[in-house]
Coordinates of C-alpha atoms and ligand atoms in Angstrom, one line a residue:
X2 CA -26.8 8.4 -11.3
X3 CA -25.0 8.0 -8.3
X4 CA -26.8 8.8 -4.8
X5 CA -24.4 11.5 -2.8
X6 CA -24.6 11.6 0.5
X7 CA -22.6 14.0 2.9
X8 CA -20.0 12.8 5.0
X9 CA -21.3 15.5 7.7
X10 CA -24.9 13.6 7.6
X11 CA -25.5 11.5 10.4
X12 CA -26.0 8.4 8.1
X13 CA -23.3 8.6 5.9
X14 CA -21.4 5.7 7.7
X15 CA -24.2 3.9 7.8
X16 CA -25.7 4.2 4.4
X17 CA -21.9 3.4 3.1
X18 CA -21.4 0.6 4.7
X19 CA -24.4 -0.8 3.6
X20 CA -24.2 0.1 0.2
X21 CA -20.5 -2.4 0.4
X22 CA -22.2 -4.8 2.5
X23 CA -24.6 -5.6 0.1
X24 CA -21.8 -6.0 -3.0
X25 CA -22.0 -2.1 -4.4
X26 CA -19.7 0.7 -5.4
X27 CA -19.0 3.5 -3.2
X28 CA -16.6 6.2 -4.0
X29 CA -14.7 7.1 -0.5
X30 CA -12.9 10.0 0.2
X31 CA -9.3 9.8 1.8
X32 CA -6.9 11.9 2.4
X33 CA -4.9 11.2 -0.8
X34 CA -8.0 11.4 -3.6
X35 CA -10.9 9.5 -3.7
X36 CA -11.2 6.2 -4.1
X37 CA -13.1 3.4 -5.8
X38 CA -14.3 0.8 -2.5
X39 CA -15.9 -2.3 -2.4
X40 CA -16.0 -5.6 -0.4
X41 CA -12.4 -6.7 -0.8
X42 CA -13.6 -10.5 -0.2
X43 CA -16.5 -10.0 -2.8
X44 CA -15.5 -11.1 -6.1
X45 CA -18.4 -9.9 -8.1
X46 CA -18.0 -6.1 -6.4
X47 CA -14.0 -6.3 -7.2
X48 CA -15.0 -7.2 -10.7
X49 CA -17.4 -4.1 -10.5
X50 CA -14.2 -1.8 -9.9
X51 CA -12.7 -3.0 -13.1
X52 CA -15.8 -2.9 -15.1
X53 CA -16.6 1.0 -13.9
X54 CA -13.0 2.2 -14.6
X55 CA -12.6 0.4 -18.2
X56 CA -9.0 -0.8 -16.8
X57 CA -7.5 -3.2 -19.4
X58 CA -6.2 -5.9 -16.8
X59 CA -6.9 -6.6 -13.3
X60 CA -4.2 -4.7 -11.7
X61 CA -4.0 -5.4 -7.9
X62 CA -5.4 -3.2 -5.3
X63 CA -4.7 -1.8 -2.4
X64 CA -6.6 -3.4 0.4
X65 CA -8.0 -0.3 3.3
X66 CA -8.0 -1.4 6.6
X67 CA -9.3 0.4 9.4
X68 CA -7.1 -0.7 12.4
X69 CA -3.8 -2.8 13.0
X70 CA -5.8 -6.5 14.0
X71 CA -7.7 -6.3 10.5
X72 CA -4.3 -5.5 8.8
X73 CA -2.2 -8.5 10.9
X74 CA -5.1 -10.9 9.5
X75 CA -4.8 -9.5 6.1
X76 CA -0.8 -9.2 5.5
X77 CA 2.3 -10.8 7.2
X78 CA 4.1 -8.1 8.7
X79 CA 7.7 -8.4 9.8
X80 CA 9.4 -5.8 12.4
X81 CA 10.3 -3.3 9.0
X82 CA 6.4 -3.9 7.7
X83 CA 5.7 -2.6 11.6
X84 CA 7.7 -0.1 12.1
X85 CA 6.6 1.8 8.4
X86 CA 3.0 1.3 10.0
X87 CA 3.9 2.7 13.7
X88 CA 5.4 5.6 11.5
X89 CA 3.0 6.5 9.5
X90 CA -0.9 4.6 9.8
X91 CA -3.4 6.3 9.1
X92 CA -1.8 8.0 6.5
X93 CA -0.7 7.9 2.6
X94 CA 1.5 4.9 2.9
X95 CA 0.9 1.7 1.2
X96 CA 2.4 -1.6 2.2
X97 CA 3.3 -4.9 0.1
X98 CA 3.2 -7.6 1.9
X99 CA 3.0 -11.4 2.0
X100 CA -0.4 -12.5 2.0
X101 CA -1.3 -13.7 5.7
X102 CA -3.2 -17.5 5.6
X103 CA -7.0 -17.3 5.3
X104 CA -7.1 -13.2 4.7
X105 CA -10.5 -11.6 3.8
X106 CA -9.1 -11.0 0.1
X107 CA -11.0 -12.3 -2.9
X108 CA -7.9 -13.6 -5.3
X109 CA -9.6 -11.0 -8.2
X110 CA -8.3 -8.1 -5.3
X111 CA -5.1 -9.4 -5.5
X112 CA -4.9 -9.7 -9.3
X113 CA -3.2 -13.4 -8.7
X114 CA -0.4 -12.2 -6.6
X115 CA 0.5 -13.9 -3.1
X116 CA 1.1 -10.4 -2.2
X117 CA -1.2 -7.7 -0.6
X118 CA -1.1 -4.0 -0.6
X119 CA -2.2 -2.5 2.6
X120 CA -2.7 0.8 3.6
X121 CA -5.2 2.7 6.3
X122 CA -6.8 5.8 5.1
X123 CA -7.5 8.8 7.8
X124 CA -11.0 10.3 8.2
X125 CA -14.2 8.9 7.5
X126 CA -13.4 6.3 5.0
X127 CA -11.6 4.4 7.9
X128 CA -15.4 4.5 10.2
X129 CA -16.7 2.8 6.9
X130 CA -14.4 0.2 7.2
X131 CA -15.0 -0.6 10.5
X132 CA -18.8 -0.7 9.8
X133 CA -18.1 -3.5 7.2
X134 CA -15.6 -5.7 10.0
X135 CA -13.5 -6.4 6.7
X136 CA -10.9 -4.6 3.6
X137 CA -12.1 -2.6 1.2
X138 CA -10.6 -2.1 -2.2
X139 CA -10.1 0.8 -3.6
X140 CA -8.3 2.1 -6.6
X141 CA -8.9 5.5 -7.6
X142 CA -12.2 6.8 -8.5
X143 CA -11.2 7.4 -12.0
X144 CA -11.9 5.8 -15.5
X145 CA -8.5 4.1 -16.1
X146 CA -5.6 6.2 -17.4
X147 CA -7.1 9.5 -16.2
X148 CA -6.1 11.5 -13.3
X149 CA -7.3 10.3 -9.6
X150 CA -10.0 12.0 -8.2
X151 CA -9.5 14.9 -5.5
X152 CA -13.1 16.0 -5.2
X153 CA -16.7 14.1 -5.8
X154 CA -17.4 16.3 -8.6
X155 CA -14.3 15.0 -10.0
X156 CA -15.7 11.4 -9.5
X157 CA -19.2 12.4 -10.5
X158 CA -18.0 13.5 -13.8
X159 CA -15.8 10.1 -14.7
X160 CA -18.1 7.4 -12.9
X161 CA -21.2 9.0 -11.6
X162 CA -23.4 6.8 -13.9
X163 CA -21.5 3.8 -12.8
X164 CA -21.2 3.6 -9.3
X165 CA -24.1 3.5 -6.4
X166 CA -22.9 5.9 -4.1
X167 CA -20.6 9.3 -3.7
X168 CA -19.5 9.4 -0.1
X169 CA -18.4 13.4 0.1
X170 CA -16.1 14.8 2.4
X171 CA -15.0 18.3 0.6
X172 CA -11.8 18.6 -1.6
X173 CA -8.5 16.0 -0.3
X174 CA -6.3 17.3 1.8
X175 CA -3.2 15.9 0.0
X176 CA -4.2 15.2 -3.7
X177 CA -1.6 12.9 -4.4
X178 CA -1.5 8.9 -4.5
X179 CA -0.2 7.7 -1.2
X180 CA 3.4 6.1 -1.7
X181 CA 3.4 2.4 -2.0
X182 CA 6.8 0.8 -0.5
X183 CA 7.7 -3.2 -0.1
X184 CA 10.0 -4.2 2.5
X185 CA 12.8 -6.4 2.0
X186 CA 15.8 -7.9 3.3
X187 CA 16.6 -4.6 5.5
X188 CA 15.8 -2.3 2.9
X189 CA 12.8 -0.5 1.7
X190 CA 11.5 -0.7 -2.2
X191 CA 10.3 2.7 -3.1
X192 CA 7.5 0.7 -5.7
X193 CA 5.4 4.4 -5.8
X194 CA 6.4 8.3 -4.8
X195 CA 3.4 9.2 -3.1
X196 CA 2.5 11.6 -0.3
X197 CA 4.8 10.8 2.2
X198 CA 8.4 11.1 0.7
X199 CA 11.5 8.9 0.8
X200 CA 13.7 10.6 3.4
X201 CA 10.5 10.7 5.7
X202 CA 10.4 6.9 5.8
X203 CA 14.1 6.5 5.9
X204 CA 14.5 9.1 9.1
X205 CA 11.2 7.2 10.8
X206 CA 12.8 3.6 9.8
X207 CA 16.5 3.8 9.8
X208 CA 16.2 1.9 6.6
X209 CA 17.5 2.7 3.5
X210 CA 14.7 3.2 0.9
X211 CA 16.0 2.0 -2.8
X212 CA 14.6 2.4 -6.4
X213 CA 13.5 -1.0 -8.3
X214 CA 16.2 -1.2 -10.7
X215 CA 16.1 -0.4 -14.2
X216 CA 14.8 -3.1 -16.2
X217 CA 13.5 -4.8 -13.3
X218 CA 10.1 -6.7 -14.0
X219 CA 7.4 -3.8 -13.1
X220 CA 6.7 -4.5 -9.4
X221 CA 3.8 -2.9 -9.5
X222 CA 1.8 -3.6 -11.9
X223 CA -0.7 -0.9 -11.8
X224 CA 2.1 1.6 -13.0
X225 CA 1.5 2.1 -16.6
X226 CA 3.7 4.4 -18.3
X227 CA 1.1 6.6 -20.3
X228 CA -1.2 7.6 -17.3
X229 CA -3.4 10.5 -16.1
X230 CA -3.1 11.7 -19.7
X231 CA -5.2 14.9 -20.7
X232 CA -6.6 15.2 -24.0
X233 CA -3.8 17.9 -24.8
X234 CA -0.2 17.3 -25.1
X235 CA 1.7 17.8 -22.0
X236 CA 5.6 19.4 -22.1
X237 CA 7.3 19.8 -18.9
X238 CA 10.2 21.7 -17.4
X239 CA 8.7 24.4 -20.1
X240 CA 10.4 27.9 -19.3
X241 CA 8.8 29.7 -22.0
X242 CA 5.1 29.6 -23.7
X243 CA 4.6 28.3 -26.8
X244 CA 1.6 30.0 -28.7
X245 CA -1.8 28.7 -28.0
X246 CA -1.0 26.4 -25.1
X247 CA -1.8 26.7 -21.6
X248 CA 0.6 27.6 -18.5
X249 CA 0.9 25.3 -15.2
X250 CA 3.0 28.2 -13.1
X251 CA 5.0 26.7 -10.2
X252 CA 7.0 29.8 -8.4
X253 CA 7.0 33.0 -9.2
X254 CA 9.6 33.7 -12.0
X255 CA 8.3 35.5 -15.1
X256 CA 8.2 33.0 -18.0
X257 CA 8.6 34.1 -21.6
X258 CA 5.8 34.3 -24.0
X259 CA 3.1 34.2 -21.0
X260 CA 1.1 36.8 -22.6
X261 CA 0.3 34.5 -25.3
X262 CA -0.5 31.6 -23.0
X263 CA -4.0 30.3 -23.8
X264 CA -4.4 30.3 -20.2
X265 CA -2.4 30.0 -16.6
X266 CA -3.3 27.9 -13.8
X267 CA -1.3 28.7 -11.1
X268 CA 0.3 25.5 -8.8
X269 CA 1.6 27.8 -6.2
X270 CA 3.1 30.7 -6.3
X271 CA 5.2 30.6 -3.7
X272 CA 6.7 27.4 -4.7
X273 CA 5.4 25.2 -2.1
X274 CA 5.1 21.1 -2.9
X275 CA 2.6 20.4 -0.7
X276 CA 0.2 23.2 -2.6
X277 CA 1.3 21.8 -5.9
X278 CA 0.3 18.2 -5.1
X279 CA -2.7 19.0 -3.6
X280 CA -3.7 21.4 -6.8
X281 CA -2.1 19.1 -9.6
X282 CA -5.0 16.5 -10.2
X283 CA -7.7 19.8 -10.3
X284 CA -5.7 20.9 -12.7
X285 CA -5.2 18.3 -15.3
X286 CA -8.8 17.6 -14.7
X287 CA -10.2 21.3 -15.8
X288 CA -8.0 21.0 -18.7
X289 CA -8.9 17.6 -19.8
X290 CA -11.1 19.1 -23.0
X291 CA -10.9 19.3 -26.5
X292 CA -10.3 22.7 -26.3
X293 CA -7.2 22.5 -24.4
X294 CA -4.5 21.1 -27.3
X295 CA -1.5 21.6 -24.9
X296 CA -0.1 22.3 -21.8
X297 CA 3.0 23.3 -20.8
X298 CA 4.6 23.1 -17.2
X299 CA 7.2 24.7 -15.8
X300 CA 9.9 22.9 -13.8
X301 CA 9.4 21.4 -10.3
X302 CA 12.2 20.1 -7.8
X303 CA 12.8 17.0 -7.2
X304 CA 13.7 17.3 -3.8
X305 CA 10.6 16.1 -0.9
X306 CA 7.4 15.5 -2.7
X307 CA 8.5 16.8 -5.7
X308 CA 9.3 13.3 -6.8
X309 CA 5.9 12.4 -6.5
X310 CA 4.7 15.4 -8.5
X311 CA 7.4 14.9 -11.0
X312 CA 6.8 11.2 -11.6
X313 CA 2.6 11.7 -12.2
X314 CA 3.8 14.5 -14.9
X315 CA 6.2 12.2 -16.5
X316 CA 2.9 9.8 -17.0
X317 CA 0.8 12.4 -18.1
X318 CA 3.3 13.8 -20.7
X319 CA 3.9 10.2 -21.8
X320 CA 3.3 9.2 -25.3
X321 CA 0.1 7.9 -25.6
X322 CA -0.5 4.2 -26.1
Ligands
LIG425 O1 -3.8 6.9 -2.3 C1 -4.0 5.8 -2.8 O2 -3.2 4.9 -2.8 C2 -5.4 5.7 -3.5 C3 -6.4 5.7 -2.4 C4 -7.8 5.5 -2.9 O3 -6.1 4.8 -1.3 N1 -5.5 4.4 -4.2 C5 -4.8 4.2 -5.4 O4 -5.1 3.0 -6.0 O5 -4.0 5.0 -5.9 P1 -4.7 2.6 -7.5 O6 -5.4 1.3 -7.8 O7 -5.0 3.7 -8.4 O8 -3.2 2.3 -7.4 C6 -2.7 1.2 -6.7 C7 -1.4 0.8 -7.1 C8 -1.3 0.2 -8.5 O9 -0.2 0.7 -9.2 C9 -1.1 -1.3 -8.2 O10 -0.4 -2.0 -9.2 C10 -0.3 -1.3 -6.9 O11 -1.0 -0.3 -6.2 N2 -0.5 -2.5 -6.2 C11 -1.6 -3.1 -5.6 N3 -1.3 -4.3 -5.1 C12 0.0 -4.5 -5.3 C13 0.9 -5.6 -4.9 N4 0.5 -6.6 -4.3 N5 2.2 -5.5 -5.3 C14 2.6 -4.4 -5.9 N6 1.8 -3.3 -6.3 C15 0.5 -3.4 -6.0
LIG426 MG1 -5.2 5.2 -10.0

């Protein structure tokens, strides 16, 4: 089982970065949901990562950084890559970028692309990195396919028999992925919805932020349709209850059939985006069991993070593959 160890101890950072120093797994907490970190230059701990969360390829992943030098040795950053970082570092925003010569970055990190993805977490997880002078990788502390982690019990539960250490700093703030963008040519390619929305980075840039286009080869490869899937069926924009499933409540409107719902989680009752995406992950995770055969969730906006919310729904009602 994996060792816990506070993040209010006084050698959490310590005991962490060791554990990465010496080629382990640590699960990190971050703002967005807790992720899966080891020595981004150390090819056996990368492989590690794969091997605890069963993923069926090496998908790239994101590099963490814990200040701007370690980043401009890692990735080449042009005056868009800078200005998305001045905007929003540390924070939920991951950048794509050329690969700088003679970066830190074991090519298995990379999954044999010339480009890295960057991104500098807030809170402790950043003082980790700075104890280990170098990236870390981290994917999400999850078994591949299931929903990221938001709390170490959450991580305990999926990979606590496969990693060495739970770093735990209390429930994330945000509960969402942080959104992964790519600069190019003027523009900005919106590769993931995350935390911090499109019109944020457009009014902080200037820059338009564009879709990949239909059809386009999947730019990041990590996006696999059927993803964070429960063991129930999921149906979305559901304004009434069929019998026997559960209820995801977002707002307050009465829905029909409720009575018969096998039970109701509520998202946020007062319709707030930022509540649902930090309550969405708990709450495909406590009804990820056998005895939950279905799910139904009622309509959320598009509009802000709703996007974000709307597109991890979309995976999880995906058929399976
Ligand atoms: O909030 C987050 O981003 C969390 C925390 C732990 O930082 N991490 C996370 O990692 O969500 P993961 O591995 O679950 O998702 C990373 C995504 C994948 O879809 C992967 O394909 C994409 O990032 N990615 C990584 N490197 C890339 C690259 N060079 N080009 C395009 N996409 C990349
Ligand atoms: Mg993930």
């Amino acid at each position: 089982m994996a060792r816990h160890i506070l993040s209010t101890d006084p050698d959490a950072v310590r005991e962490t970065v060791a554990v990465l120093l010496a080629g382990g797994l640590a699960a990190l907490p971050t703002e967005t949901v807790y992720g899966l970190g080891a020595d981004a230059a150390n090819g056996a701990a990368v492989a590690g990562i794969f091997e605890a969360k069963g993923r069926p390829r090496f998908n790239p992943l994101i590099c963490h950084v814990s200040d701007r030098p370690m980043a401009e040795e890692t990735g080449i950053f042009d005056d868009t890559g800078r200005r998305l970082v001045d905007a929003f570092w540390p924070g939920p925003l991951t950048v794509v970028l050329p690969l700088a010569d003679g970066a830190d970055v074991h090519p298995l990190t990379l999954g044999g692309l010339s480009t890295v993805a960057l991104r500098m977490p807030q809170g402790i997880a950043r003082d980790v990195i700075a104890g280990v002078g170098r990236p870390i990788a981290a994917p999400s502390a999850n078994r591949s396919g299931k929903v990221s982690p938001t709390t170490s019990a959450h991580v305990e539960r999926s990979l606590g028999d496969r990693i060495d250490l739970i770093l735990d700093a209390g429930p994330a703030i945000l509960g969402l992925e942080s959104t992964i963008v790519m600069p190019r040519e003027g523009e900005i390619v919106l590769l993931r919805a995350g935390g911090i929305t499109a019109a944020d980075i457009e009014t902080a840039t200037g820059l338009r932020v564009v879709r990949p286009a239909d059809g386009a080869p999947v730019q990041s490869p990590g996006q696999l349709v059927s993803h964070y899937a429960p063991h129930g069926t999921v149906r979305l924009d559901a304004l009434s209850v069929l019998p026997g499933e559960w209820l995801l409540r977002f707002g307050s409107l009465p829905v029909a059939g409720e009575d018969r719902a096998a039970g109701v989680i509520d998202l946020s009752p007062r319709g707030d985006l930022r509540e649902t995406a930090s309550k969405l992950f708990a709450a495909l995770t406590e009804l990820d069991r056998p005895d939950v055969a279905a799910i139904a969730v009622m309509p959320i906006p598009m509009t802000g993070l709703g996007e974000a919310i709307n597109d991890r729904l979309r995976r999880a009602a995906a058929p399976r593959g």
